[in-house]
XYZ file of C-alpha atoms in Angstrom:
573
model
C 24.853 18.377 4.483
C 21.151 18.279 5.262
C 20.333 19.053 1.630
C 22.676 16.268 0.448
C 20.974 13.884 2.880
C 17.592 14.722 1.330
C 18.968 14.064 -2.152
C 20.366 10.740 -0.918
C 16.968 9.814 0.569
C 15.242 10.711 -2.696
C 17.639 8.535 -4.718
C 17.123 5.691 -2.241
C 13.343 5.985 -2.595
C 13.614 5.956 -6.397
C 15.701 2.775 -6.137
C 13.137 1.194 -3.808
C 10.325 2.092 -6.194
C 12.321 0.588 -9.046
C 12.542 -2.669 -7.068
C 8.868 -2.668 -6.068
C 7.741 -2.064 -9.658
C 9.146 -5.469 -10.595
C 9.043 -6.511 -14.266
C 6.492 -3.802 -15.086
C 9.171 -1.116 -14.756
C 10.034 -1.806 -18.405
C 6.595 -0.577 -19.477
C 7.182 2.642 -17.574
C 10.611 3.171 -19.128
C 9.240 2.574 -22.623
C 6.481 5.077 -21.891
C 9.164 7.555 -20.793
C 11.036 6.933 -24.068
C 7.890 7.659 -26.094
C 7.381 10.789 -23.984
C 10.956 11.763 -24.819
C 10.177 11.431 -28.536
C 7.100 13.574 -27.988
C 9.203 16.296 -26.377
C 11.622 16.105 -29.304
C 8.783 16.658 -31.766
C 7.472 19.549 -29.639
C 10.914 21.147 -29.762
C 11.107 20.701 -33.521
C 7.650 22.250 -33.927
C 8.735 25.255 -31.865
C 11.948 25.446 -33.889
C 10.006 25.237 -37.141
C 7.459 27.879 -36.159
C 10.259 30.314 -35.337
C 11.871 29.448 -38.678
C 8.640 30.069 -40.588
C 7.961 33.318 -38.719
C 11.444 34.642 -39.337
C 11.186 33.770 -43.024
C 7.735 35.226 -43.515
C 8.455 38.487 -41.726
C 11.955 38.635 -43.201
C 13.474 39.009 -39.764
C 16.877 37.461 -39.162
C 16.078 35.513 -36.045
C 17.858 32.259 -36.930
C 20.886 31.616 -39.104
C 19.704 30.685 -42.584
C 21.124 27.186 -42.308
C 18.667 26.523 -39.461
C 15.675 28.406 -40.817
C 14.629 25.569 -43.105
C 15.798 22.766 -40.824
C 12.378 21.451 -39.861
C 10.735 21.515 -43.256
C 13.760 20.595 -45.332
C 12.681 23.000 -48.059
C 13.854 26.337 -49.463
C 12.893 29.502 -47.525
C 11.554 31.096 -50.682
C 9.208 28.167 -51.128
C 7.902 28.727 -47.590
C 7.270 32.430 -48.259
C 5.576 31.727 -51.579
C 3.317 29.135 -49.993
C 2.338 31.217 -46.993
C -0.300 33.014 -49.080
C -2.437 29.903 -49.325
C -0.851 28.286 -46.261
C -1.101 24.827 -47.788
C 2.506 23.647 -47.554
C 3.026 25.065 -44.072
C -0.291 23.577 -42.950
C 0.657 20.143 -44.317
C 3.967 19.978 -42.515
C 2.541 21.408 -39.285
C -0.363 18.981 -39.549
C 2.029 16.021 -39.891
C 4.079 17.233 -36.916
C 0.990 17.762 -34.781
C -0.414 14.345 -35.731
C 2.873 12.722 -34.707
C 2.864 14.628 -31.439
C -0.760 13.628 -30.724
C 0.054 9.997 -31.576
C 3.073 9.898 -29.265
C 1.073 11.660 -26.535
C -1.620 8.977 -26.758
C 0.892 6.103 -26.795
C 2.793 7.558 -23.833
C -0.445 8.139 -21.879
C -1.740 4.653 -22.686
C 1.531 3.025 -21.615
C 1.639 5.114 -18.426
C -1.897 3.940 -17.556
C -0.824 0.326 -18.050
C 2.340 0.934 -16.011
C 0.422 2.562 -13.139
C -2.090 -0.262 -12.844
C 0.390 -3.102 -13.350
C 2.888 -1.655 -10.870
C 0.134 -0.908 -8.332
C -1.220 -4.448 -8.644
C 2.299 -5.877 -8.278
C 3.056 -3.786 -5.177
C -0.270 -4.572 -3.483
C -0.015 -8.292 -4.234
C 3.520 -8.528 -2.896
C 2.795 -6.433 0.204
C -0.122 -8.744 1.061
C 2.040 -11.782 0.252
C 4.812 -10.556 2.543
C 2.333 -9.735 5.316
C 0.942 -13.274 5.100
C 4.296 -15.043 4.854
C 6.387 -13.282 7.520
C 6.606 -14.557 11.072
C 3.378 -13.785 12.882
C 5.399 -12.187 15.663
C 6.724 -9.605 13.175
C 3.266 -9.221 11.673
C 1.723 -8.522 15.085
C 3.898 -5.426 15.424
C 2.268 -3.916 12.333
C -0.901 -1.991 13.131
C -3.838 -3.371 11.140
C -5.009 0.141 10.237
C -1.497 1.017 9.079
C -1.310 -2.062 6.847
C -4.739 -1.332 5.381
C -3.676 2.270 4.709
C -0.482 1.066 3.003
C -2.291 -1.409 0.765
C -5.304 0.716 -0.158
C -4.144 4.336 -0.262
C -0.399 4.803 0.112
C 0.583 2.208 -2.492
C -1.695 3.953 -5.004
C -0.371 7.447 -4.234
C 3.228 6.238 -4.329
C 2.745 4.437 -7.651
C 1.035 7.386 -9.344
C 3.615 9.889 -8.115
C 6.507 7.639 -9.213
C 5.105 7.104 -12.716
C 4.416 10.827 -13.161
C 7.872 11.686 -11.818
C 9.629 9.360 -14.270
C 7.590 10.702 -17.197
C 8.425 14.264 -16.125
C 12.162 13.630 -16.307
C 11.937 14.547 -19.994
C 11.918 18.145 -18.756
C 15.697 17.781 -18.435
C 15.979 16.988 -22.132
C 13.468 19.686 -22.942
C 15.571 22.176 -20.978
C 18.626 21.275 -23.051
C 16.518 21.651 -26.186
C 15.334 25.034 -24.932
C 18.919 26.222 -24.380
C 19.831 25.008 -27.872
C 16.979 26.923 -29.454
C 17.866 30.102 -27.568
C 21.509 29.672 -28.568
C 20.531 29.377 -32.223
C 18.553 32.608 -31.965
C 21.491 34.404 -30.361
C 24.365 32.798 -28.406
C 24.419 35.742 -25.980
C 20.711 35.254 -25.358
C 21.509 32.127 -23.314
C 22.679 34.501 -20.568
C 19.007 35.382 -19.991
C 18.408 31.871 -18.692
C 20.537 32.628 -15.639
C 18.026 35.007 -13.948
C 15.269 32.416 -14.433
C 17.405 29.691 -12.853
C 18.456 31.972 -9.983
C 14.773 32.571 -9.302
C 13.320 29.125 -10.008
C 15.710 26.888 -8.011
C 15.414 28.669 -4.601
C 11.729 29.408 -5.223
C 11.032 25.762 -5.971
C 12.962 24.586 -2.910
C 11.338 27.010 -0.458
C 7.838 26.762 -1.906
C 7.971 22.945 -1.997
C 9.203 22.902 1.597
C 6.313 25.130 2.674
C 3.821 22.972 0.770
C 5.179 19.819 2.460
C 4.747 21.410 5.888
C 1.117 22.304 5.157
C 0.528 18.897 3.573
C 1.942 17.187 6.659
C -0.435 19.174 8.852
C -3.352 18.235 6.582
C -2.398 14.538 6.701
C -2.072 14.684 10.493
C -5.519 16.254 10.821
C -6.945 13.634 8.474
C -5.486 10.810 10.589
C -6.990 12.359 13.717
C -10.352 12.594 11.967
C -10.162 8.935 10.860
C -9.153 7.846 14.359
C -12.163 9.641 15.835
C -14.475 8.136 13.229
C -13.108 4.664 13.938
C -13.519 5.241 17.666
C -17.154 6.258 17.191
C -17.941 3.344 14.871
C -16.480 0.827 17.333
C -18.191 2.302 20.410
C -21.645 3.183 19.069
C -23.316 1.100 21.762
C -21.446 2.872 24.578
C -22.104 6.282 23.005
C -25.854 5.626 22.967
C -25.852 4.252 26.512
C -23.889 7.238 27.873
C -25.876 9.711 25.741
C -22.736 11.334 24.311
C -24.008 11.520 20.719
C -23.995 15.332 20.591
C -20.528 15.537 22.126
C -19.094 13.099 19.581
C -20.867 14.814 16.676
C -19.379 18.162 17.708
C -15.947 16.588 17.960
C -16.280 15.101 14.462
C -17.577 18.403 13.086
C -14.642 20.368 14.517
C -12.059 17.865 13.267
C -13.705 17.664 9.827
C -13.782 21.461 9.489
C -10.143 21.787 10.555
C -9.171 19.088 8.096
C -11.188 20.710 5.285
C -9.715 24.176 5.913
C -6.165 22.836 5.949
C -6.803 20.876 2.745
C -8.248 23.982 1.080
C -5.141 25.925 2.047
C -2.826 23.145 0.811
C -4.628 22.674 -2.510
C -4.772 26.451 -3.031
C -0.988 26.643 -2.595
C -0.543 23.861 -5.149
C -2.868 25.625 -7.618
C -1.153 28.987 -7.015
C 2.376 27.751 -7.799
C 2.155 27.748 -11.640
C 0.554 31.188 -11.582
C 3.357 32.552 -9.409
C 5.977 30.993 -11.676
C 4.431 32.590 -14.750
C 3.927 36.013 -13.159
C 7.456 36.206 -11.795
C 8.815 34.901 -15.115
C 7.018 37.758 -16.896
C 8.491 40.195 -14.367
C 12.014 38.827 -14.959
C 11.528 38.998 -18.707
C 10.307 42.583 -18.397
C 13.525 43.502 -16.572
C 15.592 41.730 -19.250
C 13.680 43.531 -21.992
C 14.178 46.911 -20.297
C 17.944 46.493 -20.021
C 18.119 45.031 -23.514
C 16.414 48.080 -25.025
C 18.335 50.517 -22.813
C 21.729 49.087 -23.687
C 20.873 47.592 -27.103
C 21.901 44.054 -26.142
C 19.446 42.065 -28.271
C 17.128 42.758 -31.195
C 13.369 42.863 -30.695
C 13.000 39.834 -32.975
C 15.365 37.792 -30.777
C 13.441 38.757 -27.638
C 10.144 37.877 -29.345
C 11.613 34.478 -30.236
C 12.643 34.060 -26.588
C 9.100 34.873 -25.419
C 7.701 32.334 -27.874
C 10.099 29.620 -26.678
C 9.377 30.328 -23.001
C 5.643 30.403 -23.685
C 5.666 26.929 -25.224
C 7.974 25.632 -22.479
C 5.994 26.884 -19.470
C 3.320 24.092 -19.480
C 6.050 21.438 -19.319
C 7.820 23.211 -16.470
C 4.566 23.624 -14.517
C 3.567 19.978 -15.028
C 7.029 18.726 -14.055
C 7.003 20.965 -10.995
C 3.623 19.620 -9.910
C 4.729 16.000 -10.395
C 7.956 16.657 -8.480
C 5.979 18.150 -5.570
C 3.743 15.098 -5.514
C 6.704 12.723 -5.640
C 8.490 14.478 -2.754
C 5.244 14.555 -0.775
C 4.890 10.770 -0.943
C 8.529 9.889 -0.225
C 7.700 8.936 3.415
C 4.855 6.785 2.069
C 7.310 5.093 -0.289
C 9.461 4.008 2.625
C 6.428 2.791 4.583
C 5.318 0.648 1.651
C 8.854 -0.625 1.092
C 9.234 -1.472 4.802
C 6.528 -4.142 4.299
C 7.590 -5.092 0.766
C 11.167 -5.781 1.900
C 10.265 -7.994 4.876
C 11.857 -11.434 4.893
C 9.375 -14.209 4.207
C 9.253 -17.209 6.512
C 11.486 -19.848 4.918
C 9.750 -22.658 6.807
C 6.747 -22.608 4.475
C 6.087 -25.507 2.123
C 2.656 -25.378 0.525
C 2.999 -28.998 -0.659
C 3.730 -30.265 2.842
C 1.771 -33.251 4.167
C 0.386 -33.545 7.681
C 1.942 -35.787 10.288
C 0.463 -37.913 13.065
C 1.416 -36.089 16.273
C 1.731 -38.486 19.209
C 3.842 -36.454 21.656
C 4.468 -32.757 22.386
C 7.043 -31.468 24.896
C 7.738 -27.945 26.104
C 11.271 -27.818 27.558
C 12.115 -24.791 29.715
C 10.306 -22.319 27.468
C 10.635 -18.563 28.047
C 8.995 -15.904 25.920
C 8.590 -12.132 25.791
C 7.346 -9.569 23.280
C 10.139 -7.353 21.951
C 12.477 -8.641 24.697
C 10.474 -6.860 27.384
C 8.804 -8.397 30.443
C 8.636 -12.184 30.384
C 5.249 -13.578 29.391
C 6.331 -17.194 29.937
C 9.077 -18.264 32.324
C 10.481 -21.801 32.452
C 7.486 -23.696 31.049
C 7.775 -27.494 31.007
C 4.797 -29.469 29.681
C 4.111 -32.777 27.954
C 1.040 -33.875 25.954
C 0.490 -37.391 24.587
C -1.803 -39.007 22.045
C -5.260 -39.757 23.426
C -4.987 -37.211 26.256
C -7.362 -34.354 27.008
C -5.493 -31.442 28.576
C -7.039 -28.478 30.354
C -5.150 -25.202 30.850
C -6.657 -22.394 32.877
C -5.502 -19.008 34.024
C -6.560 -15.392 34.215
C -6.645 -13.192 31.156
C -3.061 -12.236 30.289
C -1.542 -15.061 32.314
C 0.089 -16.597 29.222
C -2.080 -19.646 28.530
C -2.924 -18.560 24.958
C 0.728 -17.702 24.324
C 1.725 -21.304 25.153
C -0.557 -22.533 22.372
C 0.451 -19.778 19.926
C 4.045 -20.982 20.256
C 3.007 -24.505 19.276
C 1.584 -23.403 15.925
C 4.597 -21.129 15.293
C 2.736 -17.837 15.579
C 5.587 -16.800 17.871
C 9.065 -18.115 18.606
C 10.339 -18.718 22.145
C 13.210 -16.620 23.494
C 14.789 -19.751 24.911
C 13.974 -23.404 25.349
C 12.555 -25.801 22.781
C 9.321 -27.458 21.716
C 9.600 -31.076 20.610
C 7.009 -32.749 18.393
C 7.436 -36.522 18.207
C 10.915 -35.991 19.666
C 11.963 -33.512 16.956
C 12.403 -29.766 17.389
C 9.323 -28.139 15.903
C 11.499 -25.596 14.029
C 12.752 -28.470 11.884
C 9.243 -28.987 10.492
C 7.957 -26.901 7.631
C 5.402 -24.424 8.932
C 2.683 -25.925 6.745
C 3.333 -29.373 8.244
C 2.354 -27.974 11.648
C -0.626 -26.083 10.191
C -1.835 -29.242 8.424
C -1.432 -31.327 11.591
C -2.785 -29.019 14.314
C -6.316 -27.625 14.355
C -6.614 -24.348 16.247
C -9.896 -22.667 17.200
C -9.462 -19.294 18.958
C -12.045 -17.475 21.045
C -12.908 -15.019 18.272
C -13.040 -16.861 14.957
C -13.914 -14.643 12.000
C -15.802 -16.816 9.560
C -16.140 -15.828 5.873
C -19.478 -14.759 4.381
C -20.105 -18.042 2.583
C -22.516 -20.944 2.940
C -22.521 -23.091 6.072
C -21.423 -26.098 4.003
C -18.455 -24.215 2.577
C -17.488 -23.020 6.059
C -17.318 -26.646 7.184
C -15.307 -27.472 4.067
C -12.611 -24.888 4.864
C -10.847 -27.594 6.890
C -11.779 -30.510 4.616
C -12.554 -29.888 0.937
C -13.875 -33.426 0.433
C -16.627 -33.107 3.057
C -20.085 -34.124 1.733
C -23.461 -32.967 3.087
C -24.025 -36.110 5.148
C -20.667 -35.725 6.899
C -21.338 -32.006 7.360
C -24.615 -32.685 9.162
C -22.865 -35.243 11.392
C -20.375 -32.547 12.437
C -23.199 -30.083 13.065
C -24.904 -32.666 15.264
C -21.777 -32.875 17.449
C -22.135 -29.163 18.278
C -25.973 -29.369 18.373
C -26.459 -27.151 15.326
C -28.052 -29.718 13.010
C -31.691 -28.887 13.797
C -31.026 -25.138 13.546
C -29.428 -25.495 10.112
C -32.079 -27.883 8.740
C -34.804 -25.331 9.562
C -33.086 -22.501 7.686
C -34.670 -21.500 4.322
C -31.718 -22.837 2.327
C -30.576 -25.392 4.855
C -26.860 -26.096 4.875
C -26.429 -23.885 1.792
C -27.540 -20.779 3.690
C -25.096 -17.876 3.474
C -24.042 -16.354 6.782
C -22.853 -12.833 7.448
C -23.638 -9.562 5.663
C -25.453 -11.152 2.708
C -27.244 -13.859 4.640
C -28.384 -14.918 8.066
C -26.786 -13.495 11.209
C -25.817 -16.034 13.860
C -25.140 -15.258 17.506
C -21.623 -15.341 18.895
C -22.213 -18.756 20.440
C -23.607 -20.189 17.189
C -20.596 -18.866 15.274
C -18.304 -20.582 17.790
C -20.184 -23.839 17.287
C -19.732 -23.585 13.503
C -16.015 -22.991 13.996
C -15.840 -26.058 16.264
C -17.721 -28.201 13.708
C -15.341 -27.113 10.945
C -12.343 -27.970 13.114
C -13.691 -31.418 13.987
C -13.904 -32.307 10.295
C -10.248 -31.551 9.604
C -8.948 -35.042 10.386
C -5.855 -33.716 12.182
C -4.061 -35.321 15.114
C -3.936 -32.394 17.560
C -6.779 -30.026 18.465
C -6.498 -26.755 20.368
C -9.648 -25.016 21.624
C -8.559 -21.694 23.089
C -11.606 -20.260 24.907
C -13.511 -21.652 21.899
C -16.754 -22.153 23.880
C -16.736 -18.917 25.895
C -20.008 -17.631 24.401
C -21.906 -20.915 24.578
C -24.434 -21.629 27.345
C -22.961 -23.551 30.259
C -25.150 -26.667 29.899
C -24.697 -26.783 26.128
C -20.946 -26.254 26.515
C -20.709 -29.279 28.781
C -22.529 -31.509 26.244
C -20.408 -30.235 23.340
C -17.177 -30.830 25.273
C -18.294 -34.388 25.972
C -19.082 -34.938 22.275
C -15.710 -33.516 21.242
C -13.784 -35.785 23.595
C -15.691 -38.845 22.405
C -15.251 -37.935 18.725
C -11.509 -37.232 19.130
C -10.726 -40.020 21.572
C -7.378 -40.970 19.957
C -6.186 -37.396 19.435
C -4.389 -34.779 21.518
C -7.067 -32.351 22.769
C -6.123 -29.105 24.512
C -8.733 -26.835 26.111
C -8.296 -23.425 27.684
C -11.184 -21.853 29.555
C -12.184 -19.839 32.575
C -14.860 -22.443 33.350
C -13.022 -25.502 34.656
C -16.204 -27.166 35.990
C -17.568 -27.650 32.462
C -14.700 -29.962 31.583
C -14.931 -32.527 34.372
C -13.260 -35.242 32.298
C -9.632 -34.497 31.475
C -6.372 -36.384 31.809
C -4.105 -33.470 32.705
C -4.664 -29.935 33.910
C -2.353 -26.966 34.354
C -2.843 -23.541 35.864
C -0.841 -20.580 34.557
C -0.200 -17.503 36.658
C 2.187 -14.689 35.704
C 3.795 -16.849 33.034
C 4.525 -19.802 35.320
C 2.849 -23.141 35.958
C 1.412 -23.171 39.468
C 0.202 -26.785 39.553
């Protein structure tokens, strides 16, 4: 039953890969068809070579009707032409040219299939990640998603393409049995010992390889986790003088990972050698009993050796591709788990913004994964022209209240009304186009300052941009930069402080022309005096809008119309 379950899982994964490949699956199937033709030509070449050999050496290996099958000429003509080799060379040359041509076409198509399918999978995984509910997205680890998009999708695609192309081994096996039958019908019995060896050997060896591979992957993840930990805590490592300790830890994990990978890759490289050596041993036993009991002629056994010799590379390649495919089956399901996510059906990229004049929270409760309540019975109301201040300790739920408003999460119970209408009845993009949200940590792209300001308003000109910068007291700083407002920030340009980056994010938000503005700890890294002036400028600039602030520093927002304190998910005043 366990074995049947594994077969079922493999078939399911193949079906999922078929779905994820999209329209490009047709390229792969055509490549497989060309590969099939290539195998057919290879079989005919093998068949023809045996025919020529049997004719030249006057050994009755094949029935006469088959001996001239490939070349479609008289056997005597073959024997008379062997002396100069011209006729045989011509026909073999044509066959080899056809095989080389089909090999190239199949390889070229498989390259196209791999890249097209990989691009399709990556694009759709990213699309699904961006279009699903943020609450579902938040449960996906960022490192896991990055691993799926960058590495696993590539491994899965390559293994699937190679697996499909290797399915021609089934046809080649049937061709092999046919050739052996034509040599001597009784000779097909010799296939049985090879099958009795190969099937259990393949199963057990592949299982052992998967175990070692799993250990290698686990060690690699541990190594990457340690590296990520070091890279994100370099400052603390220097302060605590634990450089040597961390280097030793990395060295030990890297060596363990390397040794396990060496062992795994050695096992993979050893498999074809073992198959060939044991095949020779089995053939030796067959030959011994054949000679002892006069079962088969020497010429028939020589033909069998020749057939097996030309077949071995295909078997080894198919075996390797099958191992790789089985190895990445768990990765296939991880990729498909993202690919198959349901997109948010509230999106409408052509949606217009609305003028929000009233927002009501009615008995809102919320929890993550139906665990402890984060919000419990929240009732709030915001109106046009009001400045609202919400404070509370870290983790109290104040940011969650605002995340619900922009549909990052959905409440467990209760409702949020916008202009008297349940916010779920609005397309998601209507809310996004109508509400400007500036979080505490805003990651700005590595583009010019002007283009950063234009992210919320594409029609913004330089004069308007400088007016926005003046509101957050960044105008003089920007003017004095070498390239002014066209200066690039980030890795390829100037580095701003955390407070300056927050001020740029605020300026960009102010230029959006929306009707509701949320500043969630958006001034936390700005000096206290400067923060007070900026808050005053914001309120004056957005005097007819809904403005919502959250902060730990209540004193810096002396002018507000409403204030709420959140503690343990409840409003305390």
